[in-house]
PDB file of C-alpha atoms in Angstrom:
ATOM      1  CA  MET A   1     -20.255  59.179  -8.117  1.00 66.00           C
ATOM      2  CA  VAL A   2     -19.191  57.717 -11.442  1.00 68.00           C
ATOM      3  CA  LYS A   3     -15.604  57.441 -10.170  1.00 80.00           C
ATOM      4  CA  ILE A   4     -16.679  55.423  -7.099  1.00 83.00           C
ATOM      5  CA  ARG A   5     -18.685  53.123  -9.333  1.00 83.00           C
ATOM      6  CA  TYR A   6     -15.582  52.430 -11.451  1.00 83.00           C
ATOM      7  CA  ILE A   7     -13.469  51.790  -8.377  1.00 84.00           C
ATOM      8  CA  LEU A   8     -16.029  49.344  -6.994  1.00 85.00           C
ATOM      9  CA  LEU A   9     -16.207  47.605 -10.354  1.00 85.00           C
ATOM     10  CA  ALA A  10     -12.399  47.337 -10.469  1.00 84.00           C
ATOM     11  CA  VAL A  11     -12.291  45.919  -6.924  1.00 85.00           C
ATOM     12  CA  LEU A  12     -14.997  43.403  -7.854  1.00 85.00           C
ATOM     13  CA  ILE A  13     -13.121  42.303 -10.992  1.00 86.00           C
ATOM     14  CA  VAL A  14      -9.846  41.911  -9.091  1.00 84.00           C
ATOM     15  CA  THR A  15     -11.580  39.891  -6.327  1.00 86.00           C
ATOM     16  CA  VAL A  16     -13.285  37.605  -8.840  1.00 82.00           C
ATOM     17  CA  GLY A  17      -9.954  37.238 -10.674  1.00 78.00           C
ATOM     18  CA  ILE A  18      -8.141  36.199  -7.494  1.00 79.00           C
ATOM     19  CA  VAL A  19     -10.871  33.674  -6.625  1.00 76.00           C
ATOM     20  CA  VAL A  20     -10.819  32.224 -10.152  1.00 72.00           C
ATOM     21  CA  VAL A  21      -7.013  31.949 -10.151  1.00 68.00           C
ATOM     22  CA  PHE A  22      -6.980  30.205  -6.755  1.00 67.00           C
ATOM     23  CA  TYR A  23      -9.830  27.918  -7.745  1.00 70.00           C
ATOM     24  CA  PHE A  24      -8.654  26.889 -11.178  1.00 68.00           C
ATOM     25  CA  LEU A  25      -4.874  27.091 -10.845  1.00 68.00           C
ATOM     26  CA  PRO A  26      -3.820  23.620  -9.709  1.00 74.00           C
ATOM     27  CA  SER A  27      -2.186  23.516  -6.298  1.00 90.00           C
ATOM     28  CA  GLU A  28       1.052  21.615  -5.808  1.00 93.00           C
ATOM     29  CA  GLU A  29      -0.973  18.836  -4.158  1.00 94.00           C
ATOM     30  CA  LYS A  30      -3.186  18.530  -7.226  1.00 94.00           C
ATOM     31  CA  LYS A  31      -0.111  18.402  -9.459  1.00 95.00           C
ATOM     32  CA  VAL A  32       1.350  15.584  -7.385  1.00 96.00           C
ATOM     33  CA  ARG A  33      -1.937  13.664  -7.532  1.00 96.00           C
ATOM     34  CA  LYS A  34      -2.016  14.182 -11.279  1.00 96.00           C
ATOM     35  CA  GLN A  35       1.396  12.526 -11.623  1.00 96.00           C
ATOM     36  CA  CYS A  36       0.048   9.492  -9.759  1.00 97.00           C
ATOM     37  CA  HIS A  37      -2.967   9.363 -12.052  1.00 96.00           C
ATOM     38  CA  LEU A  38      -0.683   9.590 -15.081  1.00 96.00           C
ATOM     39  CA  LEU A  39       1.227   6.606 -13.719  1.00 96.00           C
ATOM     40  CA  SER A  40      -2.091   4.732 -13.424  1.00 97.00           C
ATOM     41  CA  GLU A  41      -2.881   5.592 -17.025  1.00 96.00           C
ATOM     42  CA  GLY A  42       0.546   4.388 -18.138  1.00 96.00           C
ATOM     43  CA  VAL A  43       0.090   1.035 -16.417  1.00 96.00           C
ATOM     44  CA  LEU A  44      -3.487   0.559 -17.675  1.00 96.00           C
ATOM     45  CA  LYS A  45      -3.648  -2.140 -20.337  1.00 95.00           C
ATOM     46  CA  SER A  46      -6.585  -3.485 -22.299  1.00 94.00           C
ATOM     47  CA  PRO A  47      -6.591  -6.791 -24.235  1.00 92.00           C
ATOM     48  CA  GLU A  48      -6.831  -4.843 -27.521  1.00 91.00           C
ATOM     49  CA  GLU A  49      -3.707  -2.762 -26.909  1.00 92.00           C
ATOM     50  CA  ASN A  50      -1.487  -2.511 -29.987  1.00 91.00           C
ATOM     51  CA  ALA A  51       2.297  -2.212 -30.210  1.00 90.00           C
ATOM     52  CA  PHE A  52       2.219   1.526 -30.869  1.00 92.00           C
ATOM     53  CA  THR A  53       0.147   2.221 -27.730  1.00 93.00           C
ATOM     54  CA  MET A  54       2.440  -0.043 -25.745  1.00 92.00           C
ATOM     55  CA  LEU A  55       5.556   1.876 -26.826  1.00 92.00           C
ATOM     56  CA  GLN A  56       3.867   5.196 -26.153  1.00 94.00           C
ATOM     57  CA  LYS A  57       2.867   4.080 -22.662  1.00 94.00           C
ATOM     58  CA  MET A  58       6.383   2.837 -21.899  1.00 93.00           C
ATOM     59  CA  LYS A  59       7.720   6.247 -22.888  1.00 93.00           C
ATOM     60  CA  ASN A  60       5.054   8.026 -20.830  1.00 94.00           C
ATOM     61  CA  ILE A  61       5.845   5.951 -17.744  1.00 95.00           C
ATOM     62  CA  GLY A  62       9.561   6.727 -18.057  1.00 94.00           C
ATOM     63  CA  ALA A  63       8.820  10.455 -18.308  1.00 95.00           C
ATOM     64  CA  LEU A  64       7.168  10.399 -14.865  1.00 97.00           C
ATOM     65  CA  PHE A  65      10.389   9.357 -13.134  1.00 96.00           C
ATOM     66  CA  ASP A  66      13.485  11.221 -12.058  1.00 96.00           C
ATOM     67  CA  GLU A  67      16.769  10.411 -13.831  1.00 94.00           C
ATOM     68  CA  HIS A  68      17.467   7.966 -10.980  1.00 95.00           C
ATOM     69  CA  CYS A  69      14.726   6.409  -8.886  1.00 95.00           C
ATOM     70  CA  GLU A  70      15.036   4.226  -5.782  1.00 95.00           C
ATOM     71  CA  LEU A  71      12.653   1.283  -5.625  1.00 94.00           C
ATOM     72  CA  LYS A  72      12.207  -0.629  -2.393  1.00 94.00           C
ATOM     73  CA  ALA A  73      10.014  -3.690  -2.297  1.00 89.00           C
ATOM     74  CA  PRO A  74      10.918  -5.938   0.632  1.00 78.00           C
ATOM     75  CA  SER A  75       9.340  -9.153  -0.565  1.00 65.00           C
ATOM     76  CA  GLN A  76      10.327  -8.856  -4.195  1.00 63.00           C
ATOM     77  CA  SER A  77      13.659  -8.669  -5.960  1.00 74.00           C
ATOM     78  CA  LEU A  78      12.982  -5.195  -7.334  1.00 80.00           C
ATOM     79  CA  SER A  79      14.847  -3.135  -4.781  1.00 89.00           C
ATOM     80  CA  GLY A  80      17.553  -0.885  -6.102  1.00 92.00           C
ATOM     81  CA  SER A  81      18.297   2.267  -7.997  1.00 94.00           C
ATOM     82  CA  TYR A  82      17.019   2.462 -11.557  1.00 94.00           C
ATOM     83  CA  THR A  83      17.460   4.965 -14.334  1.00 95.00           C
ATOM     84  CA  ARG A  84      14.463   6.411 -16.133  1.00 94.00           C
ATOM     85  CA  GLN A  85      15.278   4.245 -19.147  1.00 94.00           C
ATOM     86  CA  GLU A  86      15.495   1.080 -17.026  1.00 94.00           C
ATOM     87  CA  ILE A  87      12.115   1.819 -15.429  1.00 94.00           C
ATOM     88  CA  SER A  88      10.573   2.364 -18.829  1.00 94.00           C
ATOM     89  CA  THR A  89      11.994  -0.927 -20.137  1.00 93.00           C
ATOM     90  CA  TYR A  90      11.052  -2.808 -16.967  1.00 92.00           C
ATOM     91  CA  ALA A  91       7.495  -1.441 -17.091  1.00 92.00           C
ATOM     92  CA  GLY A  92       7.164  -2.567 -20.695  1.00 92.00           C
ATOM     93  CA  SER A  93       8.480  -6.006 -19.868  1.00 92.00           C
ATOM     94  CA  ALA A  94       6.203  -6.349 -16.801  1.00 91.00           C
ATOM     95  CA  ARG A  95       3.141  -5.218 -18.781  1.00 93.00           C
ATOM     96  CA  SER A  96       3.843  -7.855 -21.443  1.00 92.00           C
ATOM     97  CA  PHE A  97       3.053 -10.581 -18.869  1.00 94.00           C
ATOM     98  CA  PHE A  98      -0.510  -9.294 -18.633  1.00 95.00           C
ATOM     99  CA  SER A  99      -3.335  -9.193 -21.118  1.00 94.00           C
ATOM    100  CA  GLN A 100      -5.260  -6.795 -18.914  1.00 96.00           C
ATOM    101  CA  LEU A 101      -3.981  -4.491 -16.204  1.00 96.00           C
ATOM    102  CA  ASP A 102      -5.343  -1.699 -14.068  1.00 97.00           C
ATOM    103  CA  LEU A 103      -3.605   0.284 -11.337  1.00 97.00           C
ATOM    104  CA  LYS A 104      -5.661   2.495  -9.071  1.00 96.00           C
ATOM    105  CA  PHE A 105      -4.521   4.748  -6.236  1.00 97.00           C
ATOM    106  CA  TYR A 106      -6.563   5.579  -3.141  1.00 95.00           C
ATOM    107  CA  ASP A 107      -6.167   7.174   0.296  1.00 95.00           C
ATOM    108  CA  PHE A 108      -3.731   9.894  -0.717  1.00 96.00           C
ATOM    109  CA  HIS A 109      -1.806  11.533   2.093  1.00 96.00           C
ATOM    110  CA  ILE A 110       0.512  14.205   0.722  1.00 96.00           C
ATOM    111  CA  VAL A 111       3.010  16.258   2.724  1.00 97.00           C
ATOM    112  CA  PHE A 112       5.811  18.569   1.634  1.00 96.00           C
ATOM    113  CA  PRO A 113       8.700  17.909   4.035  1.00 96.00           C
ATOM    114  CA  GLU A 114      11.069  20.209   2.121  1.00 95.00           C
ATOM    115  CA  LYS A 115      10.808  22.755  -0.641  1.00 93.00           C
ATOM    116  CA  GLU A 116      10.112  21.001  -3.945  1.00 94.00           C
ATOM    117  CA  VAL A 117       9.878  17.578  -2.295  1.00 97.00           C
ATOM    118  CA  ALA A 118       6.585  15.749  -1.805  1.00 97.00           C
ATOM    119  CA  LYS A 119       6.047  12.619   0.271  1.00 98.00           C
ATOM    120  CA  VAL A 120       2.961  10.677  -0.748  1.00 97.00           C
ATOM    121  CA  THR A 121       1.517   7.753   1.166  1.00 97.00           C
ATOM    122  CA  LEU A 122      -1.195   5.933  -0.754  1.00 97.00           C
ATOM    123  CA  THR A 123      -2.942   2.647  -1.331  1.00 97.00           C
ATOM    124  CA  ALA A 124      -2.218   1.019  -4.688  1.00 97.00           C
ATOM    125  CA  ARG A 125      -4.494  -1.664  -6.087  1.00 96.00           C
ATOM    126  CA  LEU A 126      -3.322  -3.642  -9.088  1.00 96.00           C
ATOM    127  CA  THR A 127      -5.900  -5.814 -10.812  1.00 97.00           C
ATOM    128  CA  GLY A 128      -5.827  -7.685 -14.074  1.00 96.00           C
ATOM    129  CA  ARG A 129      -5.275 -10.951 -15.837  1.00 96.00           C
ATOM    130  CA  SER A 130      -1.973 -12.525 -16.825  1.00 95.00           C
ATOM    131  CA  THR A 131      -1.389 -13.848 -20.344  1.00 93.00           C
ATOM    132  CA  ALA A 132      -1.635 -17.325 -18.783  1.00 93.00           C
ATOM    133  CA  GLY A 133      -5.182 -16.457 -17.654  1.00 93.00           C
ATOM    134  CA  GLU A 134      -4.447 -16.007 -13.940  1.00 93.00           C
ATOM    135  CA  GLN A 135      -6.410 -13.351 -12.104  1.00 95.00           C
ATOM    136  CA  VAL A 136      -4.313 -10.708 -10.316  1.00 93.00           C
ATOM    137  CA  ASP A 137      -5.579  -8.591  -7.422  1.00 93.00           C
ATOM    138  CA  GLU A 138      -2.919  -7.071  -5.191  1.00 92.00           C
ATOM    139  CA  THR A 139      -3.214  -4.174  -2.778  1.00 94.00           C
ATOM    140  CA  ARG A 140      -0.269  -2.486  -1.090  1.00 95.00           C
ATOM    141  CA  GLU A 141       0.557   0.683   0.758  1.00 97.00           C
ATOM    142  CA  LEU A 142       3.200   2.748  -1.007  1.00 97.00           C
ATOM    143  CA  GLU A 143       5.381   5.614   0.107  1.00 97.00           C
ATOM    144  CA  CYS A 144       6.541   7.764  -2.784  1.00 97.00           C
ATOM    145  CA  ILE A 145       8.937  10.676  -2.897  1.00 98.00           C
ATOM    146  CA  LEU A 146       8.462  13.100  -5.743  1.00 97.00           C
ATOM    147  CA  LYS A 147      10.829  15.959  -6.539  1.00 97.00           C
ATOM    148  CA  LYS A 148       9.989  19.050  -8.488  1.00 96.00           C
ATOM    149  CA  ILE A 149      12.449  19.225 -11.340  1.00 94.00           C
ATOM    150  CA  GLU A 150      12.001  21.828 -14.061  1.00 91.00           C
ATOM    151  CA  LYS A 151       8.434  22.532 -12.913  1.00 90.00           C
ATOM    152  CA  LYS A 152       7.492  18.831 -13.062  1.00 94.00           C
ATOM    153  CA  TRP A 153       6.885  16.518 -10.134  1.00 96.00           C
ATOM    154  CA  LEU A 154       8.890  13.347 -10.809  1.00 97.00           C
ATOM    155  CA  PHE A 155       8.989  10.097  -8.835  1.00 97.00           C
ATOM    156  CA  SER A 156      12.404   9.744  -7.213  1.00 97.00           C
ATOM    157  CA  ALA A 157      11.649   6.932  -4.743  1.00 97.00           C
ATOM    158  CA  ILE A 158       8.899   4.355  -4.316  1.00 96.00           C
ATOM    159  CA  GLU A 159       8.722   2.033  -1.349  1.00 96.00           C
ATOM    160  CA  VAL A 160       6.278  -0.795  -0.795  1.00 95.00           C
ATOM    161  CA  VAL A 161       5.473  -0.575   2.930  1.00 95.00           C
ATOM    162  CA  GLU A 162       6.207  -3.850   4.674  1.00 94.00           C
ATOM    163  CA  VAL A 163       3.323  -4.224   7.124  1.00 95.00           C
ATOM    164  CA  LEU A 164       3.930  -7.886   7.954  1.00 95.00           C
ATOM    165  CA  LYS A 165       7.558  -8.904   8.236  1.00 92.00           C
ATOM    166  CA  LYS A 166       8.011 -12.650   8.174  1.00 90.00           C
TER     167      LYS A 166
ATOM    168  CA  MET B   1      -8.825 -16.666   8.687  1.00 83.00           C
ATOM    169  CA  GLU B   2     -10.833 -19.734   7.659  1.00 80.00           C
ATOM    170  CA  PRO B   3     -12.473 -21.460   9.419  1.00 85.00           C
ATOM    171  CA  THR B   4     -12.815 -18.837  12.193  1.00 86.00           C
ATOM    172  CA  TYR B   5     -13.940 -16.146   9.741  1.00 87.00           C
ATOM    173  CA  HIS B   6     -15.153 -16.816   6.242  1.00 83.00           C
ATOM    174  CA  ASP B   7     -13.955 -15.078   3.098  1.00 78.00           C
ATOM    175  CA  GLY B   8     -16.282 -12.319   1.948  1.00 76.00           C
ATOM    176  CA  GLY B   9     -17.977 -12.030   5.334  1.00 80.00           C
ATOM    177  CA  VAL B  10     -18.895  -8.643   6.766  1.00 85.00           C
ATOM    178  CA  ASN B  11     -17.745  -7.497  10.163  1.00 87.00           C
ATOM    179  CA  PHE B  12     -17.101  -4.345  12.147  1.00 91.00           C
ATOM    180  CA  CYS B  13     -13.912  -3.318  13.880  1.00 90.00           C
ATOM    181  CA  TRP B  14     -14.219  -2.552  17.581  1.00 91.00           C
ATOM    182  CA  ARG B  15     -11.417  -0.129  18.485  1.00 90.00           C
ATOM    183  CA  VAL B  16     -12.059   0.318  22.198  1.00 93.00           C
ATOM    184  CA  PRO B  17     -10.164  -2.745  23.541  1.00 90.00           C
ATOM    185  CA  TYR B  18      -6.785  -1.345  22.458  1.00 92.00           C
ATOM    186  CA  LEU B  19      -7.250   2.232  23.542  1.00 90.00           C
ATOM    187  CA  PHE B  20      -5.759   1.525  26.963  1.00 88.00           C
ATOM    188  CA  SER B  21      -3.925  -1.787  26.527  1.00 90.00           C
ATOM    189  CA  GLY B  22      -2.086  -3.671  23.830  1.00 91.00           C
ATOM    190  CA  PRO B  23      -3.123  -6.830  22.017  1.00 95.00           C
ATOM    191  CA  LYS B  24      -2.916 -10.102  23.905  1.00 95.00           C
ATOM    192  CA  ARG B  25      -1.881 -13.543  22.743  1.00 95.00           C
ATOM    193  CA  TYR B  26      -4.541 -15.385  20.700  1.00 95.00           C
ATOM    194  CA  ASP B  27      -6.550 -12.195  20.113  1.00 95.00           C
ATOM    195  CA  VAL B  28      -7.999 -11.965  16.607  1.00 96.00           C
ATOM    196  CA  VAL B  29      -7.114  -8.468  15.452  1.00 96.00           C
ATOM    197  CA  ALA B  30      -7.691  -6.180  12.492  1.00 96.00           C
ATOM    198  CA  VAL B  31      -4.360  -5.132  11.017  1.00 96.00           C
ATOM    199  CA  ARG B  32      -4.340  -1.961   8.926  1.00 96.00           C
ATOM    200  CA  PHE B  33      -2.697  -3.275   5.762  1.00 95.00           C
ATOM    201  CA  ALA B  34      -2.986  -0.282   3.446  1.00 95.00           C
ATOM    202  CA  GLY B  35      -4.451   3.174   3.842  1.00 92.00           C
ATOM    203  CA  SER B  36      -7.374   3.416   6.204  1.00 88.00           C
ATOM    204  CA  ARG B  37      -9.644   0.908   4.514  1.00 87.00           C
ATOM    205  CA  VAL B  38      -7.713  -2.275   3.733  1.00 92.00           C
ATOM    206  CA  MET B  39      -7.636  -4.486   6.816  1.00 93.00           C
ATOM    207  CA  LEU B  40      -6.504  -8.049   7.425  1.00 93.00           C
ATOM    208  CA  LEU B  41      -7.870 -10.272  10.147  1.00 95.00           C
ATOM    209  CA  LYS B  42      -5.064 -12.139  11.909  1.00 96.00           C
ATOM    210  CA  ARG B  43      -4.415 -13.901  15.208  1.00 97.00           C
ATOM    211  CA  VAL B  44      -1.718 -12.706  17.607  1.00 97.00           C
ATOM    212  CA  VAL B  45       0.538 -15.674  18.356  1.00 97.00           C
ATOM    213  CA  ALA B  46       3.573 -14.006  19.924  1.00 97.00           C
ATOM    214  CA  LEU B  47       4.372 -10.775  21.738  1.00 97.00           C
ATOM    215  CA  GLU B  48       7.397  -8.499  21.714  1.00 96.00           C
ATOM    216  CA  GLY B  49      10.638 -10.115  22.832  1.00 97.00           C
ATOM    217  CA  GLU B  50       9.400 -13.640  22.114  1.00 97.00           C
ATOM    218  CA  GLN B  51      10.909 -16.059  19.636  1.00 97.00           C
ATOM    219  CA  VAL B  52       8.722 -17.563  16.911  1.00 97.00           C
ATOM    220  CA  GLU B  53       9.359 -20.462  14.590  1.00 96.00           C
ATOM    221  CA  PHE B  54       7.565 -23.142  12.575  1.00 97.00           C
ATOM    222  CA  ARG B  55       8.753 -26.751  12.461  1.00 96.00           C
ATOM    223  CA  ASP B  56       6.875 -29.062  10.111  1.00 95.00           C
ATOM    224  CA  GLY B  57       3.765 -26.933  10.417  1.00 94.00           C
ATOM    225  CA  LYS B  58       3.887 -26.685  14.209  1.00 95.00           C
ATOM    226  CA  LEU B  59       4.199 -23.285  15.847  1.00 96.00           C
ATOM    227  CA  PHE B  60       6.853 -22.822  18.513  1.00 97.00           C
ATOM    228  CA  VAL B  61       7.056 -19.755  20.739  1.00 97.00           C
ATOM    229  CA  ASP B  62      10.206 -19.441  22.856  1.00 97.00           C
ATOM    230  CA  GLY B  63      11.024 -23.042  21.934  1.00 96.00           C
ATOM    231  CA  LYS B  64       7.718 -24.463  23.239  1.00 96.00           C
ATOM    232  CA  GLU B  65       5.137 -25.946  20.934  1.00 96.00           C
ATOM    233  CA  VAL B  66       1.859 -24.046  20.882  1.00 95.00           C
ATOM    234  CA  LYS B  67      -1.322 -26.122  20.646  1.00 93.00           C
ATOM    235  CA  GLU B  68      -3.470 -24.267  18.171  1.00 93.00           C
ATOM    236  CA  HIS B  69      -7.036 -25.604  18.455  1.00 91.00           C
ATOM    237  CA  TYR B  70      -8.242 -22.921  16.011  1.00 91.00           C
ATOM    238  CA  VAL B  71      -6.169 -24.351  13.126  1.00 92.00           C
ATOM    239  CA  LEU B  72      -8.125 -27.055  11.337  1.00 88.00           C
ATOM    240  CA  TYR B  73      -6.080 -27.562   8.201  1.00 85.00           C
ATOM    241  CA  PRO B  74      -2.574 -28.929   8.726  1.00 83.00           C
ATOM    242  CA  CYS B  75       0.453 -27.426   7.005  1.00 91.00           C
ATOM    243  CA  ASN B  76       4.114 -28.251   6.586  1.00 93.00           C
ATOM    244  CA  TRP B  77       5.580 -24.787   7.068  1.00 96.00           C
ATOM    245  CA  ASN B  78       9.138 -24.384   8.233  1.00 96.00           C
ATOM    246  CA  LEU B  79      10.337 -20.991   9.405  1.00 96.00           C
ATOM    247  CA  PRO B  80      13.646 -20.445  11.179  1.00 97.00           C
ATOM    248  CA  PRO B  81      13.440 -18.804  14.640  1.00 97.00           C
ATOM    249  CA  ARG B  82      13.106 -15.031  14.792  1.00 97.00           C
ATOM    250  CA  TRP B  83      12.553 -12.504  17.562  1.00 98.00           C
ATOM    251  CA  VAL B  84       9.570 -10.235  17.739  1.00 97.00           C
ATOM    252  CA  GLU B  85      10.836  -6.652  17.894  1.00 97.00           C
ATOM    253  CA  LYS B  86       9.865  -3.974  20.400  1.00 96.00           C
ATOM    254  CA  ASP B  87       6.343  -2.500  19.947  1.00 96.00           C
ATOM    255  CA  CYS B  88       5.411  -5.318  17.584  1.00 97.00           C
ATOM    256  CA  VAL B  89       3.335  -8.497  17.730  1.00 98.00           C
ATOM    257  CA  TYR B  90       3.515 -11.573  15.545  1.00 98.00           C
ATOM    258  CA  VAL B  91       0.284 -12.328  13.708  1.00 98.00           C
ATOM    259  CA  ILE B  92      -0.786 -15.303  11.587  1.00 96.00           C
ATOM    260  CA  GLY B  93      -4.054 -16.300   9.950  1.00 95.00           C
ATOM    261  CA  ASP B  94      -5.858 -19.479  11.000  1.00 94.00           C
ATOM    262  CA  ASN B  95      -5.990 -20.820   7.459  1.00 92.00           C
ATOM    263  CA  ARG B  96      -2.616 -22.501   6.908  1.00 92.00           C
ATOM    264  CA  ASN B  97      -3.879 -24.644   4.059  1.00 90.00           C
ATOM    265  CA  MET B  98      -1.573 -22.975   1.534  1.00 91.00           C
ATOM    266  CA  PRO B  99       2.134 -22.580   0.833  1.00 92.00           C
ATOM    267  CA  MET B 100       3.809 -20.330   3.405  1.00 94.00           C
ATOM    268  CA  GLU B 101       4.896 -17.895   0.662  1.00 90.00           C
ATOM    269  CA  ASN B 102       1.273 -17.201  -0.240  1.00 89.00           C
ATOM    270  CA  HIS B 103       0.126 -16.462   3.299  1.00 92.00           C
ATOM    271  CA  TYR B 104       0.291 -12.917   4.676  1.00 92.00           C
ATOM    272  CA  PHE B 105       1.711 -13.206   8.165  1.00 95.00           C
ATOM    273  CA  GLY B 106       4.530 -11.882  10.282  1.00 96.00           C
ATOM    274  CA  GLN B 107       5.552  -9.185  12.646  1.00 97.00           C
ATOM    275  CA  ALA B 108       3.295  -6.130  12.693  1.00 97.00           C
ATOM    276  CA  SER B 109       3.785  -2.862  14.498  1.00 97.00           C
ATOM    277  CA  LYS B 110       1.248  -2.326  17.302  1.00 96.00           C
ATOM    278  CA  ASN B 111       0.405   0.972  15.587  1.00 94.00           C
ATOM    279  CA  ARG B 112      -1.087  -1.073  12.768  1.00 96.00           C
ATOM    280  CA  ILE B 113      -3.413  -3.021  15.058  1.00 96.00           C
ATOM    281  CA  VAL B 114      -6.699  -1.171  14.817  1.00 94.00           C
ATOM    282  CA  GLY B 115      -9.044  -3.271  16.956  1.00 94.00           C
ATOM    283  CA  VAL B 116     -10.908  -6.551  17.174  1.00 94.00           C
ATOM    284  CA  PRO B 117     -13.786  -7.889  15.077  1.00 92.00           C
ATOM    285  CA  LEU B 118     -17.122  -7.136  16.736  1.00 89.00           C
ATOM    286  CA  TRP B 119     -18.313 -10.728  16.366  1.00 86.00           C
TER     287      TRP B 119
END
């Protein structure tokens, strides 16, 4: 009788353990979303931001990208292949034009077309104020490819979807 | 879409009209711009296979000037001729009272046309 009780207890512990692991261990989808949120955090800028924070954020943004990343933005002159370092520098330069900046992502649609490749379609909304005092509020649909490199999901391509082609 | 629809107004999108047929010329349509929530209201001015251009603010489709009674504010846009691709329509807003570069318009895939405003 005592033996059965121990077996039942062991089964219960194992079951609870499995549930806890599945519940708390982040899925690949959650990890991909987290990378997007980290990008949002990197772009976020408040008027009080100091030089140290700015440099840290530039570094953080660069760390989210693959060694080479393809950018495709039909209406802007950004299209091309950039190194991690170039993206970091470009992000820093772009942020310097704004006194306040906020990037939010919505409507995530994540698929895994191949092993260790994630394709994310999402809505990006960039709001803020330029240093000249102009209000910025832009919304676009983005298609991002992230690759899992050394257990990290890194952006390897970002395309601004061209909905209206003049 | 001023003056036909005012900025900040509330409307509903009626999807039924395009379940069995495609958008027609001059229809005001909701274009899915980003995700499932960001929509633009635009007017269909040309259909697939047609040629669109602007000359001094006047719209030409297949070389013929289109009289646009719904446009109240004149513009001076110039856009070289271009063909509307297969399964696409050409959409423009009614408010042309701005530089062409600042106006969202162009060829949109029919898949992006969600429906028509309810009123």
